[in-house]
């Protein structure tokens, strides 16, 4: 059974940084790993994703230039480093694994989520 366990969330001031981690256990036989978030009043949305074939990474427009996704294959851990955080980045961040990690419908496994709060 696949388990995804996130950590690293917390509270920071605007302009600060956080690194989220997602430890994967079990046989993760999926095409991609990714991060999603759900901010207040909005639907869950893709933040960044990593594809095992070709080790490609993609980012949502709001994440480009500020967020970096990284997969450590030896530790089987996915990271999301977030810099220049804004209050609108506040929300619950979820680790995901599936066939299409840009959309909720393409996710097969979810982590429990980790809260990120950015104060102005």
XYZ file of N, CA, C and O in Angstrom:
480
model
N 0.841 -1.193 0.000
C 0.000 0.000 0.000
C 0.872 1.238 0.000
O 1.833 1.333 0.747
N 0.518 2.184 -0.833
C 1.290 3.421 -0.954
C 0.853 4.403 0.120
O -0.336 4.624 0.344
N 1.820 4.996 0.773
C 1.551 6.070 1.727
C 2.418 7.262 1.387
O 3.607 7.119 1.088
N 1.807 8.422 1.431
C 2.510 9.674 1.209
C 2.357 10.506 2.470
O 1.233 10.803 2.880
N 3.470 10.882 3.068
C 3.423 11.613 4.336
C 4.161 12.931 4.180
O 5.382 12.953 3.974
N 3.414 14.029 4.278
C 4.002 15.351 4.132
C 4.483 15.887 5.484
O 3.965 15.517 6.533
N 5.444 16.778 5.398
C 5.919 17.510 6.568
C 6.538 18.808 6.086
O 6.773 18.991 4.885
N 6.814 19.700 7.030
C 7.514 20.927 6.690
C 6.659 22.165 6.608
O 7.180 23.268 6.424
N 5.354 22.011 6.742
C 4.504 23.191 6.725
C 4.712 24.023 7.979
O 5.374 23.602 8.924
N 4.158 25.203 7.970
C 4.294 26.075 9.132
C 3.848 27.475 8.819
O 3.205 27.719 7.794
N 4.211 28.391 9.704
C 3.839 29.797 9.546
C 5.078 30.627 9.278
O 6.082 30.482 9.988
N 5.006 31.454 8.269
C 6.112 32.346 7.915
C 5.546 33.713 7.555
O 4.361 33.841 7.247
N 6.413 34.698 7.566
C 6.015 36.021 7.112
C 6.192 36.126 5.606
O 6.958 35.372 4.995
N 5.476 37.042 5.016
C 5.585 37.261 3.577
C 7.048 37.507 3.210
O 7.769 38.222 3.919
N 7.457 36.899 2.116
C 8.837 36.999 1.678
C 9.714 35.868 2.190
O 10.851 35.702 1.723
N 9.184 35.096 3.121
C 9.938 34.000 3.696
C 9.923 32.753 2.831
O 9.368 32.742 1.720
N 10.553 31.697 3.354
C 10.696 30.446 2.610
C 10.294 29.258 3.478
O 10.388 29.310 4.707
N 9.863 28.216 2.804
C 9.572 26.939 3.452
C 9.921 25.823 2.489
O 9.816 26.008 1.261
N 10.315 24.690 3.039
C 10.508 23.499 2.226
C 9.612 22.393 2.755
O 9.702 22.023 3.928
N 8.746 21.908 1.893
C 7.863 20.805 2.223
C 8.502 19.496 1.772
O 9.192 19.452 0.743
N 8.257 18.444 2.545
C 8.762 17.120 2.196
C 7.601 16.137 2.117
O 6.608 16.286 2.825
N 7.763 15.148 1.260
C 6.755 14.097 1.121
C 7.488 12.766 1.026
O 8.127 12.480 0.010
N 7.398 11.997 2.083
C 8.039 10.694 2.105
C 7.068 9.646 1.575
O 5.956 9.519 2.083
N 7.501 8.932 0.555
C 6.653 7.906 -0.054
C 7.089 6.532 0.405
O 8.288 6.228 0.422
N 6.139 5.726 0.780
C 6.437 4.352 1.159
C 5.536 3.412 0.365
O 4.480 3.797 -0.103
N 5.980 2.190 0.215
C 5.249 1.253 -0.614
C 5.733 1.356 -2.052
O 6.555 2.215 -2.385
N 5.181 0.543 -2.910
C 5.604 0.535 -4.308
C 4.798 1.569 -5.085
O 3.642 1.334 -5.435
N 5.434 2.719 -5.314
C 4.745 3.806 -5.992
C 4.905 3.627 -7.490
O 5.839 4.127 -8.107
N 3.988 2.895 -8.091
C 4.063 2.610 -9.525
C 3.175 3.605 -10.274
O 2.125 3.249 -10.822
N 3.597 4.845 -10.251
C 2.837 5.876 -10.944
C 3.741 6.639 -11.900
O 4.958 6.491 -11.843
N 3.136 7.443 -12.755
C 3.910 8.183 -13.744
C 4.514 9.461 -13.180
O 5.507 9.960 -13.707
N 3.897 9.982 -12.140
C 4.348 11.284 -11.663
C 4.090 11.441 -10.166
O 3.282 10.728 -9.570
N 4.787 12.394 -9.607
C 4.554 12.869 -8.251
C 4.310 14.363 -8.350
O 4.854 15.023 -9.235
N 3.523 14.877 -7.446
C 3.260 16.301 -7.533
C 2.782 16.889 -6.223
O 2.545 16.182 -5.248
N 2.684 18.211 -6.239
C 2.142 18.968 -5.116
C 0.891 19.702 -5.580
O 0.887 20.310 -6.652
N -0.116 19.650 -4.747
C -1.333 20.417 -4.942
C -1.526 21.301 -3.723
O -0.915 21.077 -2.681
N -2.401 22.276 -3.865
C -2.755 23.077 -2.703
C -4.226 23.448 -2.766
O -4.838 23.473 -3.838
N -4.770 23.716 -1.608
C -6.127 24.221 -1.531
C -6.101 25.454 -0.659
O -5.854 25.372 0.552
N -6.297 26.584 -1.286
C -6.308 27.863 -0.575
C -7.752 28.213 -0.221
O -8.688 27.705 -0.841
N -7.952 29.062 0.785
C -9.305 29.381 1.258
C -10.238 29.830 0.137
O -9.899 30.738 -0.627
N -11.376 29.177 0.030
C -12.377 29.558 -0.952
C -12.131 29.058 -2.356
O -12.904 29.371 -3.271
N -11.069 28.292 -2.549
C -10.743 27.811 -3.890
C -10.688 26.289 -3.932
O -10.527 25.625 -2.911
N -10.784 25.764 -5.138
C -10.655 24.325 -5.317
C -9.179 23.924 -5.276
O -8.288 24.754 -5.473
N -8.970 22.655 -5.031
C -7.608 22.143 -5.020
C -6.983 22.322 -6.409
O -7.610 22.022 -7.428
N -5.760 22.801 -6.428
C -5.097 23.080 -7.699
C -3.676 22.540 -7.691
O -3.037 22.438 -6.642
N -3.179 22.252 -8.887
C -1.823 21.771 -9.025
C -0.821 22.889 -8.807
O -1.037 24.020 -9.234
N 0.264 22.564 -8.146
C 1.336 23.519 -7.893
C 2.549 23.195 -8.760
O 3.062 24.042 -9.495
N 3.015 21.960 -8.662
C 4.183 21.520 -9.418
C 4.129 20.009 -9.528
O 3.544 19.340 -8.678
N 4.735 19.487 -10.554
C 4.717 18.041 -10.742
C 6.013 17.582 -11.386
O 6.683 18.340 -12.091
N 6.306 16.311 -11.113
C 7.553 15.694 -11.579
C 7.198 14.373 -12.243
O 6.459 13.565 -11.683
N 7.709 14.169 -13.449
C 7.466 12.929 -14.168
C 8.712 12.071 -14.144
O 9.818 12.545 -14.423
N 8.539 10.791 -13.835
C 9.670 9.885 -13.753
C 10.329 9.670 -15.114
O 11.532 9.534 -15.211
N 9.538 9.623 -16.169
C 10.112 9.452 -17.498
C 10.716 10.777 -17.931
O 10.023 11.755 -18.119
N 12.017 10.817 -18.068
C 12.671 12.037 -18.497
C 12.901 13.034 -17.393
O 13.499 14.077 -17.609
N 12.439 12.713 -16.196
C 12.612 13.590 -15.024
C 12.190 15.025 -15.326
O 12.863 15.990 -14.979
N 11.056 15.178 -16.020
C 10.540 16.519 -16.315
C 9.804 17.091 -15.116
O 9.171 16.379 -14.373
N 9.909 18.398 -14.971
C 9.169 19.105 -13.935
C 8.359 20.221 -14.568
O 8.811 20.869 -15.513
N 7.167 20.435 -14.039
C 6.291 21.492 -14.528
C 5.745 22.273 -13.327
O 5.576 21.716 -12.249
N 5.452 23.541 -13.586
C 4.978 24.411 -12.518
C 3.752 25.192 -12.961
O 3.632 25.596 -14.119
N 2.864 25.425 -12.006
C 1.762 26.350 -12.254
C 2.354 27.749 -12.410
O 3.446 28.035 -11.902
N 1.637 28.605 -13.100
C 2.156 29.948 -13.363
C 2.513 30.671 -12.072
O 3.538 31.365 -12.003
N 1.711 30.535 -11.045
C 1.981 31.265 -9.801
C 3.219 30.726 -9.082
O 3.776 31.381 -8.202
N 3.656 29.527 -9.451
C 4.795 28.908 -8.787
C 6.118 29.142 -9.531
O 7.191 29.003 -8.937
N 6.019 29.488 -10.790
C 7.232 29.660 -11.593
C 8.115 30.753 -11.025
O 7.666 31.846 -10.720
N 9.388 30.433 -10.880
C 10.354 31.390 -10.372
C 10.424 31.474 -8.861
O 11.349 32.078 -8.313
N 9.438 30.899 -8.173
C 9.432 30.962 -6.699
C 9.519 29.577 -6.059
O 10.097 29.430 -4.981
N 8.927 28.580 -6.698
C 8.878 27.232 -6.136
C 9.754 26.290 -6.946
O 9.880 26.444 -8.169
N 10.335 25.307 -6.259
C 11.148 24.298 -6.922
C 10.763 22.927 -6.407
O 10.740 22.713 -5.189
N 10.476 22.030 -7.335
C 10.149 20.645 -6.968
C 11.379 19.781 -7.209
O 12.101 19.963 -8.188
N 11.604 18.841 -6.292
C 12.779 17.974 -6.406
C 12.440 16.609 -5.855
O 11.815 16.495 -4.797
N 12.855 15.599 -6.581
C 12.629 14.228 -6.140
C 13.957 13.557 -5.843
O 14.822 13.472 -6.725
N 14.117 13.107 -4.608
C 15.297 12.352 -4.207
C 14.948 10.870 -4.323
O 14.237 10.323 -3.473
N 15.436 10.239 -5.384
C 15.061 8.847 -5.643
C 15.628 7.898 -4.595
O 15.046 6.847 -4.315
N 16.761 8.240 -4.024
C 17.372 7.364 -3.018
C 16.542 7.331 -1.743
O 16.396 6.298 -1.106
N 15.997 8.479 -1.376
C 15.161 8.563 -0.186
C 13.686 8.360 -0.499
O 12.865 8.302 0.420
N 13.367 8.313 -1.783
C 11.972 8.229 -2.222
C 11.151 9.345 -1.580
O 10.048 9.127 -1.047
N 11.700 10.527 -1.650
C 11.090 11.695 -1.021
C 10.975 12.825 -2.037
O 11.907 13.090 -2.797
N 9.819 13.459 -2.025
C 9.556 14.597 -2.899
C 9.611 15.871 -2.071
O 9.081 15.906 -0.960
N 10.232 16.885 -2.617
C 10.366 18.158 -1.903
C 9.729 19.288 -2.715
O 9.661 19.226 -3.936
N 9.291 20.303 -1.990
C 8.850 21.533 -2.633
C 9.451 22.691 -1.847
O 9.069 22.926 -0.694
N 10.401 23.374 -2.453
C 10.991 24.550 -1.824
C 10.251 25.778 -2.322
O 10.131 25.997 -3.525
N 9.756 26.551 -1.390
C 8.958 27.732 -1.729
C 9.664 28.973 -1.196
O 9.968 29.047 -0.004
N 9.917 29.930 -2.071
C 10.566 31.179 -1.697
C 9.641 32.346 -2.028
O 8.686 32.197 -2.770
N 9.990 33.499 -1.478
C 9.200 34.722 -1.717
C 7.714 34.453 -1.504
O 6.878 34.817 -2.339
N 7.407 33.835 -0.406
C 6.025 33.456 -0.136
C 5.144 34.678 0.053
O 5.583 35.718 0.571
N 3.902 34.526 -0.390
C 2.909 35.601 -0.322
C 1.730 35.143 0.532
O 1.486 33.939 0.649
N 0.997 36.068 1.096
C -0.187 35.675 1.886
C -1.152 34.798 1.089
O -1.778 33.896 1.663
N -1.250 35.020 -0.208
C -2.156 34.212 -1.033
C -1.658 32.788 -1.247
O -2.365 31.960 -1.821
N -0.452 32.486 -0.784
C 0.036 31.104 -0.831
C -0.471 30.298 0.367
O -0.245 29.080 0.435
N -1.130 30.957 1.282
C -1.664 30.276 2.458
C -2.670 29.204 2.067
O -3.573 29.448 1.262
N -2.504 28.012 2.640
C -3.429 26.931 2.334
C -2.865 25.595 2.769
O -1.793 25.518 3.361
N -3.613 24.553 2.445
C -3.174 23.188 2.726
C -2.487 22.646 1.481
O -3.037 22.733 0.382
N -1.312 22.115 1.687
C -0.521 21.576 0.577
C -0.507 20.056 0.659
O -0.238 19.490 1.728
N -0.766 19.429 -0.483
C -0.896 17.979 -0.547
C 0.120 17.390 -1.517
O 0.326 17.905 -2.614
N 0.686 16.280 -1.101
C 1.528 15.493 -1.983
C 0.623 14.512 -2.730
O -0.374 14.028 -2.171
N 0.964 14.207 -3.978
C 0.108 13.349 -4.787
C 0.944 12.475 -5.708
O 2.053 12.860 -6.104
N 0.376 11.342 -6.063
C 1.021 10.452 -7.027
C -0.061 9.902 -7.957
O -1.154 9.570 -7.507
N 0.250 9.844 -9.229
C -0.744 9.341 -10.164
C -0.230 9.303 -11.584
O 0.977 9.251 -11.811
N -1.162 9.341 -12.528
C -0.799 9.313 -13.942
C -0.763 10.711 -14.551
O -0.058 10.968 -15.509
N -1.571 11.609 -13.987
C -1.591 12.998 -14.454
C -1.619 13.876 -13.211
O -2.657 14.059 -12.585
N -0.487 14.434 -12.880
C -0.375 15.162 -11.616
C -0.639 16.654 -11.756
O -0.246 17.430 -10.886
N -1.283 17.039 -12.840
C -1.674 18.438 -12.988
C -3.141 18.633 -12.616
O -3.582 19.779 -12.457
N -3.869 17.539 -12.487
C -5.297 17.649 -12.202
C -5.701 16.632 -11.151
O -5.149 15.542 -11.063
N -6.682 16.996 -10.367
C -7.128 16.146 -9.271
C -7.571 14.774 -9.776
O -7.291 13.749 -9.155
N -8.233 14.739 -10.919
C -8.754 13.475 -11.451
C -7.657 12.507 -11.856
O -7.908 11.313 -11.997
N -6.446 12.999 -12.024
C -5.352 12.131 -12.432
C -4.529 11.583 -11.283
O -3.562 10.863 -11.493
N -4.934 11.925 -10.064
C -4.197 11.505 -8.875
C -4.782 10.209 -8.329
O -5.985 10.069 -8.176
N -3.887 9.299 -8.013
C -4.325 8.019 -7.456
C -4.117 7.970 -5.938
O -4.898 7.358 -5.221
N -3.048 8.616 -5.474
C -2.741 8.595 -4.053
C -2.558 10.023 -3.550
O -1.933 10.854 -4.227
N -3.057 10.280 -2.359
C -2.927 11.583 -1.718
C -2.271 11.448 -0.359
O -2.484 10.455 0.356
N -1.499 12.472 0.005
C -1.038 12.590 1.372
C -2.105 13.275 2.204
O -3.153 13.683 1.688
N -1.846 13.412 3.492
C -2.847 13.979 4.399
C -2.838 15.501 4.383
O -3.779 16.128 4.873
N -1.795 16.082 3.841
C -1.710 17.534 3.736
C -0.897 18.152 4.853
O -0.797 17.618 5.954
N -0.305 19.298 4.546
C 0.438 20.067 5.534
C 0.079 21.543 5.336
O 0.012 22.031 4.211
N -0.177 22.224 6.433
C -0.667 23.596 6.376
C 0.476 24.590 6.217
O 1.489 24.504 6.931
N 0.290 25.518 5.311
C 1.220 26.632 5.119
C 0.448 27.923 5.367
O -0.599 28.144 4.769
N 0.973 28.755 6.244
C 0.338 30.027 6.556
C 1.356 31.141 6.374
O 2.426 31.107 6.983
N 1.017 32.091 5.526
C 1.908 33.213 5.243
C 1.222 34.486 5.717
O 0.134 34.832 5.253
N 1.862 35.183 6.632
C 1.281 36.407 7.175
C 1.927 37.629 6.534
O 3.099 37.617 6.173
N 1.128 38.675 6.438
C 1.629 39.906 5.788
C 2.341 40.804 6.780
O 2.287 40.591 7.989
